Amino acid sequence: MARNKSPRKRKPVKSGRLPVTSRATAPVYPKRFMISLPPENDDDRPPEFFYDTLKEAIRHCVRLGPQFFLDTQYYPPLVTIIRVLNNAKTKPMTLDTTTLRG
């Protein structure tokens, strides 16, 4: 006749703390580039576009064409692309900007 095995003991864990393997890690965000265009009216919020790479952000500006920037901004046209960097848990987010002059 088969005998029942006694249940295995669980590993002791301090109360209130989770084991290291089940602890949630901080999310990792990709570097993002933001393009903000001038609003059509003073009451509107400016449209903002986000891209993962600087190349895509510059391509967006080139797609609008030079006349768009000449009509909406002072001469010479100026485009600022903002990259938000999330360094670590303890450090605040920092901004890195790239400026394109017409």
mmCIF file with all atom_site columns, C-alpha atoms in Angstrom:
data_model
loop_
_atom_site.group_PDB
_atom_site.id
_atom_site.type_symbol
_atom_site.label_atom_id
_atom_site.label_alt_id
_atom_site.label_comp_id
_atom_site.label_asym_id
_atom_site.label_entity_id
_atom_site.label_seq_id
_atom_site.pdbx_PDB_ins_code
_atom_site.Cartn_x
_atom_site.Cartn_y
_atom_site.Cartn_z
_atom_site.occupancy
_atom_site.B_iso_or_equiv
_atom_site.pdbx_formal_charge
_atom_site.auth_seq_id
_atom_site.auth_comp_id
_atom_site.auth_asym_id
_atom_site.auth_atom_id
_atom_site.pdbx_PDB_model_num
ATOM 1   C CA . MET A 1 1   ? 0.000  0.000  0.000   1.00 0.00 ? 1   MET A CA 1
ATOM 2   C CA . ALA A 1 2   ? 1.306  3.462  -0.948  1.00 0.00 ? 2   ALA A CA 1
ATOM 3   C CA . ARG A 1 3   ? 2.016  5.947  1.802   1.00 0.00 ? 3   ARG A CA 1
ATOM 4   C CA . ASN A 1 4   ? 1.189  9.625  1.595   1.00 0.00 ? 4   ASN A CA 1
ATOM 5   C CA . LYS A 1 5   ? 4.232  11.837 1.574   1.00 0.00 ? 5   LYS A CA 1
ATOM 6   C CA . SER A 1 6   ? 4.307  14.668 4.069   1.00 0.00 ? 6   SER A CA 1
ATOM 7   C CA . PRO A 1 7   ? 3.887  18.116 2.520   1.00 0.00 ? 7   PRO A CA 1
ATOM 8   C CA . ARG A 1 8   ? 7.057  20.004 1.730   1.00 0.00 ? 8   ARG A CA 1
ATOM 9   C CA . LYS A 1 9   ? 7.932  22.916 3.941   1.00 0.00 ? 9   LYS A CA 1
ATOM 10  C CA . ARG A 1 10  ? 7.955  26.386 2.437   1.00 0.00 ? 10  ARG A CA 1
ATOM 11  C CA . LYS A 1 11  ? 11.091 28.473 2.554   1.00 0.00 ? 11  LYS A CA 1
ATOM 12  C CA . PRO A 1 12  ? 10.897 31.073 5.327   1.00 0.00 ? 12  PRO A CA 1
ATOM 13  C CA . VAL A 1 13  ? 10.256 34.614 4.078   1.00 0.00 ? 13  VAL A CA 1
ATOM 14  C CA . LYS A 1 14  ? 10.222 37.731 6.214   1.00 0.00 ? 14  LYS A CA 1
ATOM 15  C CA . SER A 1 15  ? 6.712  39.061 6.549   1.00 0.00 ? 15  SER A CA 1
ATOM 16  C CA . GLY A 1 16  ? 5.924  42.132 4.492   1.00 0.00 ? 16  GLY A CA 1
ATOM 17  C CA . ARG A 1 17  ? 8.689  41.587 1.949   1.00 0.00 ? 17  ARG A CA 1
ATOM 18  C CA . LEU A 1 18  ? 8.388  39.781 -1.327  1.00 0.00 ? 18  LEU A CA 1
ATOM 19  C CA . PRO A 1 19  ? 11.076 37.473 -2.652  1.00 0.00 ? 19  PRO A CA 1
ATOM 20  C CA . VAL A 1 20  ? 13.488 39.157 -5.064  1.00 0.00 ? 20  VAL A CA 1
ATOM 21  C CA . THR A 1 21  ? 12.237 37.191 -8.078  1.00 0.00 ? 21  THR A CA 1
ATOM 22  C CA . SER A 1 22  ? 8.665  38.428 -7.752  1.00 0.00 ? 22  SER A CA 1
ATOM 23  C CA . ARG A 1 23  ? 9.504  42.094 -7.089  1.00 0.00 ? 23  ARG A CA 1
ATOM 24  C CA . ALA A 1 24  ? 8.362  44.421 -9.866  1.00 0.00 ? 24  ALA A CA 1
ATOM 25  C CA . THR A 1 25  ? 11.129 46.202 -11.751 1.00 0.00 ? 25  THR A CA 1
ATOM 26  C CA . ALA A 1 26  ? 10.947 49.824 -12.811 1.00 0.00 ? 26  ALA A CA 1
ATOM 27  C CA . PRO A 1 27  ? 9.554  50.263 -16.332 1.00 0.00 ? 27  PRO A CA 1
ATOM 28  C CA . VAL A 1 28  ? 12.053 51.107 -19.058 1.00 0.00 ? 28  VAL A CA 1
ATOM 29  C CA . TYR A 1 29  ? 10.872 53.819 -21.403 1.00 0.00 ? 29  TYR A CA 1
ATOM 30  C CA . PRO A 1 30  ? 12.374 54.341 -24.852 1.00 0.00 ? 30  PRO A CA 1
ATOM 31  C CA . LYS A 1 31  ? 13.968 57.653 -25.699 1.00 0.00 ? 31  LYS A CA 1
ATOM 32  C CA . ARG A 1 32  ? 11.265 59.790 -27.202 1.00 0.00 ? 32  ARG A CA 1
ATOM 33  C CA . PHE A 1 33  ? 11.486 62.864 -29.425 1.00 0.00 ? 33  PHE A CA 1
ATOM 34  C CA . MET A 1 34  ? 8.713  65.457 -29.369 1.00 0.00 ? 34  MET A CA 1
ATOM 35  C CA . ILE A 1 35  ? 7.866  67.950 -32.099 1.00 0.00 ? 35  ILE A CA 1
ATOM 36  C CA . SER A 1 36  ? 5.582  70.787 -31.094 1.00 0.00 ? 36  SER A CA 1
ATOM 37  C CA . LEU A 1 37  ? 4.098  72.950 -33.844 1.00 0.00 ? 37  LEU A CA 1
ATOM 38  C CA . PRO A 1 38  ? 2.663  76.457 -33.462 1.00 0.00 ? 38  PRO A CA 1
ATOM 39  C CA . PRO A 1 39  ? -1.090 76.394 -32.704 1.00 0.00 ? 39  PRO A CA 1
ATOM 40  C CA . GLU A 1 40  ? -3.555 77.669 -35.298 1.00 0.00 ? 40  GLU A CA 1
ATOM 41  C CA . ASN A 1 41  ? -5.289 79.933 -32.749 1.00 0.00 ? 41  ASN A CA 1
ATOM 42  C CA . ASP A 1 42  ? -4.128 81.458 -29.483 1.00 0.00 ? 42  ASP A CA 1
ATOM 43  C CA . ASP A 1 43  ? -6.766 79.425 -27.609 1.00 0.00 ? 43  ASP A CA 1
ATOM 44  C CA . ASP A 1 44  ? -5.684 76.041 -29.005 1.00 0.00 ? 44  ASP A CA 1
ATOM 45  C CA . ARG A 1 45  ? -3.030 73.788 -27.547 1.00 0.00 ? 45  ARG A CA 1
ATOM 46  C CA . PRO A 1 46  ? -0.068 73.232 -29.870 1.00 0.00 ? 46  PRO A CA 1
ATOM 47  C CA . PRO A 1 47  ? -0.097 69.876 -31.664 1.00 0.00 ? 47  PRO A CA 1
ATOM 48  C CA . GLU A 1 48  ? 2.620  67.534 -30.424 1.00 0.00 ? 48  GLU A CA 1
ATOM 49  C CA . PHE A 1 49  ? 4.094  64.544 -32.246 1.00 0.00 ? 49  PHE A CA 1
ATOM 50  C CA . PHE A 1 50  ? 6.275  61.893 -30.597 1.00 0.00 ? 50  PHE A CA 1
ATOM 51  C CA . TYR A 1 51  ? 8.901  59.757 -32.340 1.00 0.00 ? 51  TYR A CA 1
ATOM 52  C CA . ASP A 1 52  ? 11.319 57.088 -31.147 1.00 0.00 ? 52  ASP A CA 1
ATOM 53  C CA . THR A 1 53  ? 14.330 58.246 -33.169 1.00 0.00 ? 53  THR A CA 1
ATOM 54  C CA . LEU A 1 54  ? 15.762 61.612 -34.142 1.00 0.00 ? 54  LEU A CA 1
ATOM 55  C CA . LYS A 1 55  ? 15.752 60.536 -37.797 1.00 0.00 ? 55  LYS A CA 1
ATOM 56  C CA . GLU A 1 56  ? 11.958 60.043 -37.736 1.00 0.00 ? 56  GLU A CA 1
ATOM 57  C CA . ALA A 1 57  ? 11.463 63.425 -36.048 1.00 0.00 ? 57  ALA A CA 1
ATOM 58  C CA . ILE A 1 58  ? 13.560 65.220 -38.673 1.00 0.00 ? 58  ILE A CA 1
ATOM 59  C CA . ARG A 1 59  ? 11.693 63.357 -41.434 1.00 0.00 ? 59  ARG A CA 1
ATOM 60  C CA . HIS A 1 60  ? 8.425  64.722 -39.992 1.00 0.00 ? 60  HIS A CA 1
ATOM 61  C CA . CYS A 1 61  ? 9.791  68.284 -40.181 1.00 0.00 ? 61  CYS A CA 1
ATOM 62  C CA . VAL A 1 62  ? 11.044 67.779 -43.748 1.00 0.00 ? 62  VAL A CA 1
ATOM 63  C CA . ARG A 1 63  ? 7.642  66.399 -44.783 1.00 0.00 ? 63  ARG A CA 1
ATOM 64  C CA . LEU A 1 64  ? 5.973  69.678 -43.722 1.00 0.00 ? 64  LEU A CA 1
ATOM 65  C CA . GLY A 1 65  ? 8.224  71.585 -46.111 1.00 0.00 ? 65  GLY A CA 1
ATOM 66  C CA . PRO A 1 66  ? 10.107 74.856 -45.697 1.00 0.00 ? 66  PRO A CA 1
ATOM 67  C CA . GLN A 1 67  ? 7.117  77.036 -46.594 1.00 0.00 ? 67  GLN A CA 1
ATOM 68  C CA . PHE A 1 68  ? 5.226  75.822 -43.504 1.00 0.00 ? 68  PHE A CA 1
ATOM 69  C CA . PHE A 1 69  ? 7.961  77.094 -41.219 1.00 0.00 ? 69  PHE A CA 1
ATOM 70  C CA . LEU A 1 70  ? 8.325  80.366 -43.149 1.00 0.00 ? 70  LEU A CA 1
ATOM 71  C CA . ASP A 1 71  ? 4.571  81.010 -42.801 1.00 0.00 ? 71  ASP A CA 1
ATOM 72  C CA . THR A 1 72  ? 4.260  80.117 -39.122 1.00 0.00 ? 72  THR A CA 1
ATOM 73  C CA . GLN A 1 73  ? 7.500  81.258 -37.520 1.00 0.00 ? 73  GLN A CA 1
ATOM 74  C CA . TYR A 1 74  ? 9.920  84.133 -37.531 1.00 0.00 ? 74  TYR A CA 1
ATOM 75  C CA . TYR A 1 75  ? 12.765 84.206 -40.004 1.00 0.00 ? 75  TYR A CA 1
ATOM 76  C CA . PRO A 1 76  ? 15.021 82.227 -40.002 1.00 0.00 ? 76  PRO A CA 1
ATOM 77  C CA . PRO A 1 77  ? 12.807 79.214 -39.331 1.00 0.00 ? 77  PRO A CA 1
ATOM 78  C CA . LEU A 1 78  ? 13.683 77.423 -36.118 1.00 0.00 ? 78  LEU A CA 1
ATOM 79  C CA . VAL A 1 79  ? 12.634 73.907 -35.088 1.00 0.00 ? 79  VAL A CA 1
ATOM 80  C CA . THR A 1 80  ? 13.433 72.491 -31.670 1.00 0.00 ? 80  THR A CA 1
ATOM 81  C CA . ILE A 1 81  ? 13.190 68.740 -31.160 1.00 0.00 ? 81  ILE A CA 1
ATOM 82  C CA . ILE A 1 82  ? 13.088 67.737 -27.503 1.00 0.00 ? 82  ILE A CA 1
ATOM 83  C CA . ARG A 1 83  ? 14.359 64.364 -26.320 1.00 0.00 ? 83  ARG A CA 1
ATOM 84  C CA . VAL A 1 84  ? 13.248 63.265 -22.862 1.00 0.00 ? 84  VAL A CA 1
ATOM 85  C CA . LEU A 1 85  ? 15.717 61.052 -21.034 1.00 0.00 ? 85  LEU A CA 1
ATOM 86  C CA . ASN A 1 86  ? 14.733 58.943 -18.056 1.00 0.00 ? 86  ASN A CA 1
ATOM 87  C CA . ASN A 1 87  ? 18.109 58.085 -16.490 1.00 0.00 ? 87  ASN A CA 1
ATOM 88  C CA . ALA A 1 88  ? 17.354 56.199 -13.292 1.00 0.00 ? 88  ALA A CA 1
ATOM 89  C CA . LYS A 1 89  ? 14.843 55.845 -10.504 1.00 0.00 ? 89  LYS A CA 1
ATOM 90  C CA . THR A 1 90  ? 16.457 58.482 -8.304  1.00 0.00 ? 90  THR A CA 1
ATOM 91  C CA . LYS A 1 91  ? 17.318 61.088 -10.945 1.00 0.00 ? 91  LYS A CA 1
ATOM 92  C CA . PRO A 1 92  ? 14.615 63.361 -12.385 1.00 0.00 ? 92  PRO A CA 1
ATOM 93  C CA . MET A 1 93  ? 13.918 63.362 -16.106 1.00 0.00 ? 93  MET A CA 1
ATOM 94  C CA . THR A 1 94  ? 16.202 65.578 -18.166 1.00 0.00 ? 94  THR A CA 1
ATOM 95  C CA . LEU A 1 95  ? 15.694 67.225 -21.536 1.00 0.00 ? 95  LEU A CA 1
ATOM 96  C CA . ASP A 1 96  ? 18.107 67.141 -24.448 1.00 0.00 ? 96  ASP A CA 1
ATOM 97  C CA . THR A 1 97  ? 17.269 69.430 -27.359 1.00 0.00 ? 97  THR A CA 1
ATOM 98  C CA . THR A 1 98  ? 18.296 69.518 -31.004 1.00 0.00 ? 98  THR A CA 1
ATOM 99  C CA . THR A 1 99  ? 17.763 72.777 -32.868 1.00 0.00 ? 99  THR A CA 1
ATOM 100 C CA . LEU A 1 100 ? 17.411 72.923 -36.643 1.00 0.00 ? 100 LEU A CA 1
ATOM 101 C CA . ARG A 1 101 ? 17.889 76.334 -38.242 1.00 0.00 ? 101 ARG A CA 1
ATOM 102 C CA . GLY A 1 102 ? 16.590 77.074 -41.710 1.00 0.00 ? 102 GLY A CA 1
#
